[in-house]
PDB file of C-alpha atoms and ligand atoms in Angstrom:
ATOM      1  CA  UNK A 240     177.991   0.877  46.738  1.00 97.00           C
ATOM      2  CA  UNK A 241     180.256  -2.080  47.517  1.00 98.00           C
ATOM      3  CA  UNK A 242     182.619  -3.080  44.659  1.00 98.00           C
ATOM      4  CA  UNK A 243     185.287  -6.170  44.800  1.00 98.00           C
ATOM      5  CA  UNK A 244     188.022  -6.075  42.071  1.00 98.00           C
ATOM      6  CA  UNK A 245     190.177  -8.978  41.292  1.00 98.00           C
ATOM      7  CA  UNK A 246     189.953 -10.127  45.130  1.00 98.00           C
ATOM      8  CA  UNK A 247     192.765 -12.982  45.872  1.00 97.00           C
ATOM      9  CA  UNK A 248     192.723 -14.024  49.315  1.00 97.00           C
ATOM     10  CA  UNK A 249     192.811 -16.868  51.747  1.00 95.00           C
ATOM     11  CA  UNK A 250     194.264 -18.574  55.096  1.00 95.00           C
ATOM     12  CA  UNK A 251     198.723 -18.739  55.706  1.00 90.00           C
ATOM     13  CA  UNK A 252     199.876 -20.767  52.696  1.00 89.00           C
ATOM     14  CA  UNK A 253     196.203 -21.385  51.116  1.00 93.00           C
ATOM     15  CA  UNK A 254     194.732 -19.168  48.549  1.00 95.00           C
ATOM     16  CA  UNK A 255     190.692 -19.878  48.842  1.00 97.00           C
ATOM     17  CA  UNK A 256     189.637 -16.638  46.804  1.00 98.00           C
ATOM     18  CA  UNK A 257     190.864 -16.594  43.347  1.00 97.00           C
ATOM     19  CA  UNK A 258     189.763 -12.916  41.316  1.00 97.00           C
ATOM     20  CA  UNK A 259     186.646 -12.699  42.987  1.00 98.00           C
ATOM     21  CA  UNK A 260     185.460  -9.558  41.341  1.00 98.00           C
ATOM     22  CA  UNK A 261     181.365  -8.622  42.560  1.00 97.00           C
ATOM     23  CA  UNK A 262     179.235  -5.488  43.195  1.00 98.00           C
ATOM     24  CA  UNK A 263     176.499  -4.405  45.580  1.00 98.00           C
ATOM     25  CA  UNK A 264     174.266  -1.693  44.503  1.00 97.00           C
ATOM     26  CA  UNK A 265     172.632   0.440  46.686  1.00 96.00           C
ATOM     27  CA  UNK A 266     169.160  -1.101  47.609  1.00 95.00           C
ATOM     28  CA  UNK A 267     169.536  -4.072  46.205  1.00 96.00           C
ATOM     29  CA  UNK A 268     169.510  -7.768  47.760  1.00 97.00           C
ATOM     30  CA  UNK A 269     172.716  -9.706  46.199  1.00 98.00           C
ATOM     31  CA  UNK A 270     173.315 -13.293  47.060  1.00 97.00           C
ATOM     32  CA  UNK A 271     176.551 -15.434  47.032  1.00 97.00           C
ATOM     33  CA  UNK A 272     175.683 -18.809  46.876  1.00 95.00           C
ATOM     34  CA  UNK A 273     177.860 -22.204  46.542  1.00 92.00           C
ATOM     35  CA  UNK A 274     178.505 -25.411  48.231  1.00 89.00           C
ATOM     36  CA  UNK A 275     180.198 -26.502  51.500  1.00 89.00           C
ATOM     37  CA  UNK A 276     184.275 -24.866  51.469  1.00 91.00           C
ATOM     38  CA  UNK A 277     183.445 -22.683  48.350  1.00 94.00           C
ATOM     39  CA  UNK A 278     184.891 -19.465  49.805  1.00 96.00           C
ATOM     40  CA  UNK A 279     181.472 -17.849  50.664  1.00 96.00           C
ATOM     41  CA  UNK A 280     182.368 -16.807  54.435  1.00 96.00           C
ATOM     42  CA  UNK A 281     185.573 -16.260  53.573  1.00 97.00           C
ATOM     43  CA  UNK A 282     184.571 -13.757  51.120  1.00 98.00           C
ATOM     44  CA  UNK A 283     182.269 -11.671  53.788  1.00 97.00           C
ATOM     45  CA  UNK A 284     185.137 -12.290  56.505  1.00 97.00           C
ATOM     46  CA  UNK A 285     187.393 -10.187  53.473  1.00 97.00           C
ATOM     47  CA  UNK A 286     184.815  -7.505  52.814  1.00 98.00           C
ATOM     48  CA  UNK A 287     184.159  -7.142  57.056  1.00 97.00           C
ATOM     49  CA  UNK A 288     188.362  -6.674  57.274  1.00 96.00           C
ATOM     50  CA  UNK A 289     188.594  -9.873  58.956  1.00 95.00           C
ATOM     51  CA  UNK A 290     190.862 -10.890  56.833  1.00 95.00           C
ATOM     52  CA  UNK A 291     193.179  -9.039  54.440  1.00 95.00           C
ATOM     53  CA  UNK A 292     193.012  -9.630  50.939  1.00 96.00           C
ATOM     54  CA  UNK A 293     196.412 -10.504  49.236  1.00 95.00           C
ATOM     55  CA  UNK A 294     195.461  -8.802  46.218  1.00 96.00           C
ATOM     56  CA  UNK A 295     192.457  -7.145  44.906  1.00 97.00           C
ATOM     57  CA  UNK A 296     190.383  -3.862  46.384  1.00 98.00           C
ATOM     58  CA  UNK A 297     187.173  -3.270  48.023  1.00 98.00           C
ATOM     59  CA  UNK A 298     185.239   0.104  47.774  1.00 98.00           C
ATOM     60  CA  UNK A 299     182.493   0.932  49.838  1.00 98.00           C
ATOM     61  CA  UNK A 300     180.662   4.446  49.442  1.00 97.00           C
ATOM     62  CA  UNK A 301     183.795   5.337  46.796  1.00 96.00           C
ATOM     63  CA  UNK A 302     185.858   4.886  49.699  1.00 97.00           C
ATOM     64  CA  UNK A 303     188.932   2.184  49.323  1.00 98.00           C
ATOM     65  CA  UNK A 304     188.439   0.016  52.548  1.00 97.00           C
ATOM     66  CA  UNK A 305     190.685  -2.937  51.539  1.00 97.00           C
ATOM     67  CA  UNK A 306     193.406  -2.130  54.583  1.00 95.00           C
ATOM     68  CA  UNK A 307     191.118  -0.994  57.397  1.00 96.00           C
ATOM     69  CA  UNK A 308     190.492  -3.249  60.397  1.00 95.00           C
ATOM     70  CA  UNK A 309     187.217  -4.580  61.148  1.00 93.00           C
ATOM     71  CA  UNK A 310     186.163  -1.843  63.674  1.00 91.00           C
ATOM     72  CA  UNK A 311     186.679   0.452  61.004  1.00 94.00           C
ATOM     73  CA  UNK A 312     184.590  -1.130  58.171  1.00 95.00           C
ATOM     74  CA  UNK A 313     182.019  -1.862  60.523  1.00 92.00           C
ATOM     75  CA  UNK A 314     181.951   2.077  61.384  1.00 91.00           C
ATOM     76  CA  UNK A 315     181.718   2.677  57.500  1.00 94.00           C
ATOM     77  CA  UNK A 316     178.281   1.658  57.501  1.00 94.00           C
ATOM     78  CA  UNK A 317     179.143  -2.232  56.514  1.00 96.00           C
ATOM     79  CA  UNK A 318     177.831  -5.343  59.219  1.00 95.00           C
ATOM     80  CA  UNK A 319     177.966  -9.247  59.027  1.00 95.00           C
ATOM     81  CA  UNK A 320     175.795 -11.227  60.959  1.00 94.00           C
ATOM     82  CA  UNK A 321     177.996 -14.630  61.522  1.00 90.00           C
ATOM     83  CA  UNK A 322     177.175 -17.720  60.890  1.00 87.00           C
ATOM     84  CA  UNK A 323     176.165 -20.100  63.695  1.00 80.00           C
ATOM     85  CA  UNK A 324     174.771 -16.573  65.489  1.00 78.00           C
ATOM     86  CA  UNK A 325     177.206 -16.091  67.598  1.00 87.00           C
ATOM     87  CA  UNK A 326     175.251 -14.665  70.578  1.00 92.00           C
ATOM     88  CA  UNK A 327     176.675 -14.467  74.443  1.00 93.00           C
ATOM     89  CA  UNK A 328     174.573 -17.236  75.449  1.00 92.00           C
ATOM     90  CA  UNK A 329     174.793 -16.123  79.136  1.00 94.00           C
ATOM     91  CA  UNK A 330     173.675 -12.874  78.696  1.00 94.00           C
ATOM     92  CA  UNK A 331     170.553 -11.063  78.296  1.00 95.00           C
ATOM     93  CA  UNK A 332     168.637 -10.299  74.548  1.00 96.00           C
ATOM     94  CA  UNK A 333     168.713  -6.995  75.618  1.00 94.00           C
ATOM     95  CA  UNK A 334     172.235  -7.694  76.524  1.00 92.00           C
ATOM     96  CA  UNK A 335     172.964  -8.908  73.387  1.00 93.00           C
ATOM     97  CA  UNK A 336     171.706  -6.527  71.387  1.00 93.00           C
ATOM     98  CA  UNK A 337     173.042  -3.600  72.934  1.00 90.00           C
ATOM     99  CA  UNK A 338     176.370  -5.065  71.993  1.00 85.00           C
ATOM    100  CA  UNK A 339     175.215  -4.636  68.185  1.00 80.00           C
ATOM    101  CA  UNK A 340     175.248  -0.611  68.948  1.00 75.00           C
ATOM    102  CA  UNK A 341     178.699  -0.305  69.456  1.00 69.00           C
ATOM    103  CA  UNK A 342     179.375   1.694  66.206  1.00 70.00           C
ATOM    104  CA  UNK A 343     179.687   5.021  66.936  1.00 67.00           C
ATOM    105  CA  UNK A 344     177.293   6.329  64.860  1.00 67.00           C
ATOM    106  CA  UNK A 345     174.621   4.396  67.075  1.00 63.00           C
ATOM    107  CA  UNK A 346     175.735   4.892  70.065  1.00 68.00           C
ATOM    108  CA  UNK A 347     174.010   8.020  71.189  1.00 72.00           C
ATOM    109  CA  UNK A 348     170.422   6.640  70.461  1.00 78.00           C
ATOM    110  CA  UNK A 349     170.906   3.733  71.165  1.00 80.00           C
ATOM    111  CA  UNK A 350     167.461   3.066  73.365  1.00 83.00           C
ATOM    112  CA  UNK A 351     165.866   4.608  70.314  1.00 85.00           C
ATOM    113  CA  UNK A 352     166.819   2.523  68.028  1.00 85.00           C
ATOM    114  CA  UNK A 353     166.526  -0.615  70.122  1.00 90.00           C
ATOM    115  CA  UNK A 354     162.327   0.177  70.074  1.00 89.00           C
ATOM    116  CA  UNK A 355     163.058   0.672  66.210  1.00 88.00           C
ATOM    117  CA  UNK A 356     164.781  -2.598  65.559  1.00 89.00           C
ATOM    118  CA  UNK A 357     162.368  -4.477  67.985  1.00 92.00           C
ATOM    119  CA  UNK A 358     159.035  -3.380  65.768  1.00 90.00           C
ATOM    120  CA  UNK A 359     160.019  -5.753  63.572  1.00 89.00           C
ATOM    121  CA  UNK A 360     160.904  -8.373  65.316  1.00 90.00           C
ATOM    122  CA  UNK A 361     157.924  -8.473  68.316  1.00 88.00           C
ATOM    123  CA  UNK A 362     159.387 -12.004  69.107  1.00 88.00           C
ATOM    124  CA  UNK A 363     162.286 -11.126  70.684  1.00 92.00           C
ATOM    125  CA  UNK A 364     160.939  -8.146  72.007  1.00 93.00           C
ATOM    126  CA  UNK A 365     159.255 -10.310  74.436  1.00 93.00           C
ATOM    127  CA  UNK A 366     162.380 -12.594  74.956  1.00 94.00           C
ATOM    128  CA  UNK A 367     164.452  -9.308  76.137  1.00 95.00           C
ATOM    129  CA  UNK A 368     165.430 -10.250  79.704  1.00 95.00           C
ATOM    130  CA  UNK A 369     165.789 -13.947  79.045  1.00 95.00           C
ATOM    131  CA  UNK A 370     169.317 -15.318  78.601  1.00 96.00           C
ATOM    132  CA  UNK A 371     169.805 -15.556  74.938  1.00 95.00           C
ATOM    133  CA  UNK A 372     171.020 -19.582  75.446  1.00 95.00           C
ATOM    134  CA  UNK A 373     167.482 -20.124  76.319  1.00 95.00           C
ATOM    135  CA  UNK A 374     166.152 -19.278  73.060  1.00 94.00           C
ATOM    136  CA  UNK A 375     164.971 -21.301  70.236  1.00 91.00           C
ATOM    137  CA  UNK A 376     167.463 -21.826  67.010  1.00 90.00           C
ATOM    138  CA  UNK A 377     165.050 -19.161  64.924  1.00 90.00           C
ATOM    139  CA  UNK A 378     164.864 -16.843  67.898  1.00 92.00           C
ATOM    140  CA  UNK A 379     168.287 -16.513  68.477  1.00 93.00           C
ATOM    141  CA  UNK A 380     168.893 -16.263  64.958  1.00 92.00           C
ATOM    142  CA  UNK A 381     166.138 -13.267  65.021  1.00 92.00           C
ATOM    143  CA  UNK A 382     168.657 -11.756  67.778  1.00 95.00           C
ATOM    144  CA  UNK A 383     171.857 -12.182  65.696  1.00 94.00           C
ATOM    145  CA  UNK A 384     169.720 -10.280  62.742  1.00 94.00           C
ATOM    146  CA  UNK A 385     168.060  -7.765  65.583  1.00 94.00           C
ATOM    147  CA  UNK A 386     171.633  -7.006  66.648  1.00 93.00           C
ATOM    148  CA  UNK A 387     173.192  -6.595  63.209  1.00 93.00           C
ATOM    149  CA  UNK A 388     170.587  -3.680  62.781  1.00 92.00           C
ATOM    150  CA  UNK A 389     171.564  -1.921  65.741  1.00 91.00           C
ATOM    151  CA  UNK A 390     174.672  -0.707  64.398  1.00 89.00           C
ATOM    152  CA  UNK A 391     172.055   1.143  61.620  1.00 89.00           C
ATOM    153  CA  UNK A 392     173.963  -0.446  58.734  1.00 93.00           C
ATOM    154  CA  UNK A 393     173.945   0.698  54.997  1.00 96.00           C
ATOM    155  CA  UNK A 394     174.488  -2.859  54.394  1.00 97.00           C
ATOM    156  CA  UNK A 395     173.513  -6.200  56.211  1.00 97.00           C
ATOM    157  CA  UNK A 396     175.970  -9.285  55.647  1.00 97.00           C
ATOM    158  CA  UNK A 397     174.303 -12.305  56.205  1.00 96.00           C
ATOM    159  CA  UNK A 398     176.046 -15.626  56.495  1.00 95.00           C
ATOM    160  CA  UNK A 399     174.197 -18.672  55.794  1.00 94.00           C
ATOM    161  CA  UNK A 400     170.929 -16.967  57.660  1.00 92.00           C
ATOM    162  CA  UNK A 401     169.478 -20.522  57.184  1.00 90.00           C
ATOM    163  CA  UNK A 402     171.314 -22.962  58.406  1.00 88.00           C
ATOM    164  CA  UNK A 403     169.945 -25.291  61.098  1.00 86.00           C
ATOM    165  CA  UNK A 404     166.422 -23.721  60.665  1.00 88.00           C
ATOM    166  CA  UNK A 405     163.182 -25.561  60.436  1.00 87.00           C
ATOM    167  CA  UNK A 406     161.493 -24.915  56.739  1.00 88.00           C
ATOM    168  CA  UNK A 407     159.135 -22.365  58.470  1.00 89.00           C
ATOM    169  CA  UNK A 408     161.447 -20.695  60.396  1.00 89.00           C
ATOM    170  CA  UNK A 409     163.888 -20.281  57.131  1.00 91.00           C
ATOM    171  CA  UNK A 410     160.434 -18.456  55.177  1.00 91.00           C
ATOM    172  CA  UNK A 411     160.373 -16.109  58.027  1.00 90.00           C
ATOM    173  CA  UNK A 412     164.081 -15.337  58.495  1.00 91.00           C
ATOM    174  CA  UNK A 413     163.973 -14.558  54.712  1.00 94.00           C
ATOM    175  CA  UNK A 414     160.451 -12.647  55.181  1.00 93.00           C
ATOM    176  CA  UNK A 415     162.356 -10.494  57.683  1.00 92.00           C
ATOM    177  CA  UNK A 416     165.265  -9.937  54.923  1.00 94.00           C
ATOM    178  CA  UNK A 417     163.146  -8.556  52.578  1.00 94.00           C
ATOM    179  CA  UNK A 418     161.561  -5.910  55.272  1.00 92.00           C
ATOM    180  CA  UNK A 419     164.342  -4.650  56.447  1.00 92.00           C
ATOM    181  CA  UNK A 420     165.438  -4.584  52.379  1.00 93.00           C
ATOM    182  CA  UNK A 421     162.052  -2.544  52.282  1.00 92.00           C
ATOM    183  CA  UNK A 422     164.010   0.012  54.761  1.00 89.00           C
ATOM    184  CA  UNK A 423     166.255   1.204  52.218  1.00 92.00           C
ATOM    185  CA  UNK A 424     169.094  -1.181  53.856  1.00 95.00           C
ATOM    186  CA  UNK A 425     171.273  -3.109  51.167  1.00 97.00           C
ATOM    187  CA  UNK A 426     171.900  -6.666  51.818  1.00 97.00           C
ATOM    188  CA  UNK A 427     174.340  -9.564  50.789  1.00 98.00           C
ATOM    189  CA  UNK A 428     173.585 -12.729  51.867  1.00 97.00           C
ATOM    190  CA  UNK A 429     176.083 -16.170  51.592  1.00 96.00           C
ATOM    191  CA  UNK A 430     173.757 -19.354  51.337  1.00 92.00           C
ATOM    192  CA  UNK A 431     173.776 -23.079  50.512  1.00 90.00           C
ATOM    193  CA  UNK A 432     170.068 -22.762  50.327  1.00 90.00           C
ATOM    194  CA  UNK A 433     170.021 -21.844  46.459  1.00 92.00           C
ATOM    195  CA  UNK A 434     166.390 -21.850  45.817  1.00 92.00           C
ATOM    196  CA  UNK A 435     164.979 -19.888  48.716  1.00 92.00           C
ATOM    197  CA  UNK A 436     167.741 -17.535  48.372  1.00 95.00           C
ATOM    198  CA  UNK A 437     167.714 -16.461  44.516  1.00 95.00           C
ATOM    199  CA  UNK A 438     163.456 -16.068  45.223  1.00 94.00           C
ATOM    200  CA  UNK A 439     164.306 -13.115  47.788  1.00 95.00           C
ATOM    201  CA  UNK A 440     167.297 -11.505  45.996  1.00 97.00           C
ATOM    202  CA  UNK A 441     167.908  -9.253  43.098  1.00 97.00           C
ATOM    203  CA  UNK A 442     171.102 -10.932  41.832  1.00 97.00           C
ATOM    204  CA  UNK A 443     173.327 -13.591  42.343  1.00 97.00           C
ATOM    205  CA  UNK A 444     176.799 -14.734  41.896  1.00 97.00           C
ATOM    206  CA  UNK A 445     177.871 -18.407  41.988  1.00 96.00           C
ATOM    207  CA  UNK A 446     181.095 -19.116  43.826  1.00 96.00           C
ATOM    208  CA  UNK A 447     182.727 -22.556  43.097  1.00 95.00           C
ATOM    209  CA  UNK A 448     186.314 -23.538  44.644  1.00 96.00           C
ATOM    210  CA  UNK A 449     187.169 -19.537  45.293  1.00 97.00           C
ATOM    211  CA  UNK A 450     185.970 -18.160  41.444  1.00 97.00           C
ATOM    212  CA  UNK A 451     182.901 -16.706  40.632  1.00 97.00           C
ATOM    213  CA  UNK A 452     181.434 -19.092  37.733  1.00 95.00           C
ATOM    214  CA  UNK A 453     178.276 -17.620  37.319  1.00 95.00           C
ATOM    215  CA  UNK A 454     176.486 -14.033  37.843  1.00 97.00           C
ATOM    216  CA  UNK A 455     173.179 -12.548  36.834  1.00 97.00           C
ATOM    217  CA  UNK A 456     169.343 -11.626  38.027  1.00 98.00           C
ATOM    218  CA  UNK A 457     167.968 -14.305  40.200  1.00 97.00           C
ATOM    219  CA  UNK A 458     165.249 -14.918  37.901  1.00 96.00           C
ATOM    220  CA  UNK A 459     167.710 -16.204  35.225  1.00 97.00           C
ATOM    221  CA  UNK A 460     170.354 -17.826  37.820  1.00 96.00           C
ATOM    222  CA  UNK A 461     166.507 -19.901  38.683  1.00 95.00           C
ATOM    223  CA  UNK A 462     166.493 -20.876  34.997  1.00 94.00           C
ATOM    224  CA  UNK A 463     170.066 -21.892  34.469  1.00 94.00           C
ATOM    225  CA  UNK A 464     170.936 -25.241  33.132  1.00 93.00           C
ATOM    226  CA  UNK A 465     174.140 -25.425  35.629  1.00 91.00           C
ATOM    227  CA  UNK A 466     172.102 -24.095  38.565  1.00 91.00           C
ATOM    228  CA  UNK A 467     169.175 -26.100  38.415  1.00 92.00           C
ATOM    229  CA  UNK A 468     171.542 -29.481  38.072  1.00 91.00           C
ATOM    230  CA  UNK A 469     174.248 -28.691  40.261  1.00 89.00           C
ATOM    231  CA  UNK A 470     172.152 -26.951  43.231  1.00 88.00           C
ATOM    232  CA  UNK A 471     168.178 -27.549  42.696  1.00 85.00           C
ATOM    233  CA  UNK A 472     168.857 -31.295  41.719  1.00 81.00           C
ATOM    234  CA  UNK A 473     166.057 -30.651  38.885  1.00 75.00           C
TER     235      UNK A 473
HETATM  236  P1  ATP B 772     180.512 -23.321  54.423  1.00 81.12           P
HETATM  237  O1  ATP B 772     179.185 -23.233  53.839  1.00 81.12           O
HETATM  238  O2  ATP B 772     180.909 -24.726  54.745  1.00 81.12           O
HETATM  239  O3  ATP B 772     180.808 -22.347  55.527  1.00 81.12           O
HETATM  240  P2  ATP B 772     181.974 -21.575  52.675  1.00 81.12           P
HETATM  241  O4  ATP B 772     181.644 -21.483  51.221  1.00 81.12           O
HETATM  242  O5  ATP B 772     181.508 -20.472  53.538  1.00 81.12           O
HETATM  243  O6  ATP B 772     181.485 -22.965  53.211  1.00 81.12           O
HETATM  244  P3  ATP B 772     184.579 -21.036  53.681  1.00 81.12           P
HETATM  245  O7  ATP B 772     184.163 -21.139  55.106  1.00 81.12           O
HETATM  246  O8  ATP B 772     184.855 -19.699  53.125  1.00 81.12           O
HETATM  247  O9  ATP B 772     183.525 -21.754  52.732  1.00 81.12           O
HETATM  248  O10 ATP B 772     185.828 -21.982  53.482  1.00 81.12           O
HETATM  249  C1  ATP B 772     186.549 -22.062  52.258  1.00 81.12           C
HETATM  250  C2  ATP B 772     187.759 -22.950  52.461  1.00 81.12           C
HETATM  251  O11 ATP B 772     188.636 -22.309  53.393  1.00 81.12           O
HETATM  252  C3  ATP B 772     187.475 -24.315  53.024  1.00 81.12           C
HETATM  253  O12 ATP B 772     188.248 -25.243  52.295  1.00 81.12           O
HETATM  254  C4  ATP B 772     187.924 -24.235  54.459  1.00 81.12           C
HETATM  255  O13 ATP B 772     188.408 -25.464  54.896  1.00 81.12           O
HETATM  256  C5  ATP B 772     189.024 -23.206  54.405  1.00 81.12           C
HETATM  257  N1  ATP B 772     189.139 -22.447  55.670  1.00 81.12           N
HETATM  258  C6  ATP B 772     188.143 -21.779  56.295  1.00 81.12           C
HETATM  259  N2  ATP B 772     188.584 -21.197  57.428  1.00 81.12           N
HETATM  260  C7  ATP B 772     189.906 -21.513  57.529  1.00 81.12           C
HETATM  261  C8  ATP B 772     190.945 -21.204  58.476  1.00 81.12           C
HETATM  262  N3  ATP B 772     190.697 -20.444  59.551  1.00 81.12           N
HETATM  263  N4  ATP B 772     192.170 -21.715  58.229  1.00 81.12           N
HETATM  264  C9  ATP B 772     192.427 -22.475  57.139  1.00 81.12           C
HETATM  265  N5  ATP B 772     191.488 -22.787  56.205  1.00 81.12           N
HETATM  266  C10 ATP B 772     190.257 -22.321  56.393  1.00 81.12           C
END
């Protein structure tokens, strides 16, 4: 579904991504993990047309989307929820999540889809006419996720979903990854938080200094000599 070939990119003079090659497949949950400054948001900044890749292609649906702008990847089907949330803190939740509907394909129904995206989060369904600032870290972070799925994605970016979360609030950010997984939506998540992440994916890649140094199914990533000393401290 999404494919990255030989992907070389990186800020003015500094080249962060080195041949990052890596593929989604439809209904699966992939994960990118790696420490602090390994290239992991910059890698879902390249795929969202943030920013463009110096070398290297993405595909997305068969579709070559390495030159479009971000507007037009995020009409292809393709959304990343930011890290740090990124909410308008002075607005409304509904507010807020209206904004996520901005695609065009979700425009029309857009009420419709608002009850559909707020069944499974009944927290912030409550929290709709509060200003979003007001929220607690996991709620908002519920929000950022609830407004991601408003643009009716075929696949959900997440960027570091965890950070700044209590334990408990983490298990049910990553409980609500796997149900909307369980819609038929594919997802990619970026996370520091090895452990918790390879439990809820499919796959993994490991990303160290802008190269991919490790891929495979979570369940051997989990059992990995490397992994478990560099990122599980066992
Ligand atoms: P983190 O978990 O800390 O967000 P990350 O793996 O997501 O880490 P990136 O944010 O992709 O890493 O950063 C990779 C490298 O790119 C870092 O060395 C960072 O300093 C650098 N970098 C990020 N954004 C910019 C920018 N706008 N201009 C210049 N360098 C940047």
């Amino acid at each position: 579904m999404l494919k990255l070939e030989n992907i070389h990119a990186g800020y003015g003079p500094t080249t962060i991504l080195q041949n990052v090659s890596l593929e989604v497949k439809e209904g699966e949950i992939v994960t990118i993990v790696g420490a602090n400054g390994a290239g992991k948001t910059t890698t879902l900044r390249t795929i969202a047309g943030l920013i463009k890749p110096r070398q290297g292609s993405i595909s997305f649906c068969g579709e070559d989307i390495t030159r479009l702008r971000g507007d037009q990847v995020v009409d292809r089907g393709i959304t990343l929820i930011p890290e740090g949330r990124q909410l308008f803190g002075d607005m409304t939740v509904r507010e807020n999540l209206l904004i996520g509907a901005f695609r065009a394909a979700a425009r029309p129904n857009h009420e419709r889809r608002l009850d559909e995206v707020l069944s499974i989060f009944p927290r912030v369904r409550e929290r709709l006419d509060q200003a979003a600032a007001s929220l607690s870290g996991g709620e908002q972070q519920m929000v950022a996720i609830a407004r991601g799925m408003m643009a009716q994605p075929k696949i959900l970016m997440f960027d570091e979903p965890s950070l700044g979360l209590a334990p408990i609030v983490v298990s049910q950010v990553f409980d609500i990854v796997r149900q909307i997984a369980g819609t038929g939506t594919t997802v990619l998540i970026v996370e520091q938080n090895v452990y918790t992440t390879l439990k809820v994916a499919d796959r993994g890649y490991v990303l160290e200094n802008g190269q991919i140094v490790l891929e495979g199914q979570s369940e051997a990533l989990l059992n990995d000599d490397h992994i478990r000393q560099a990122y599980l401290g066992i």
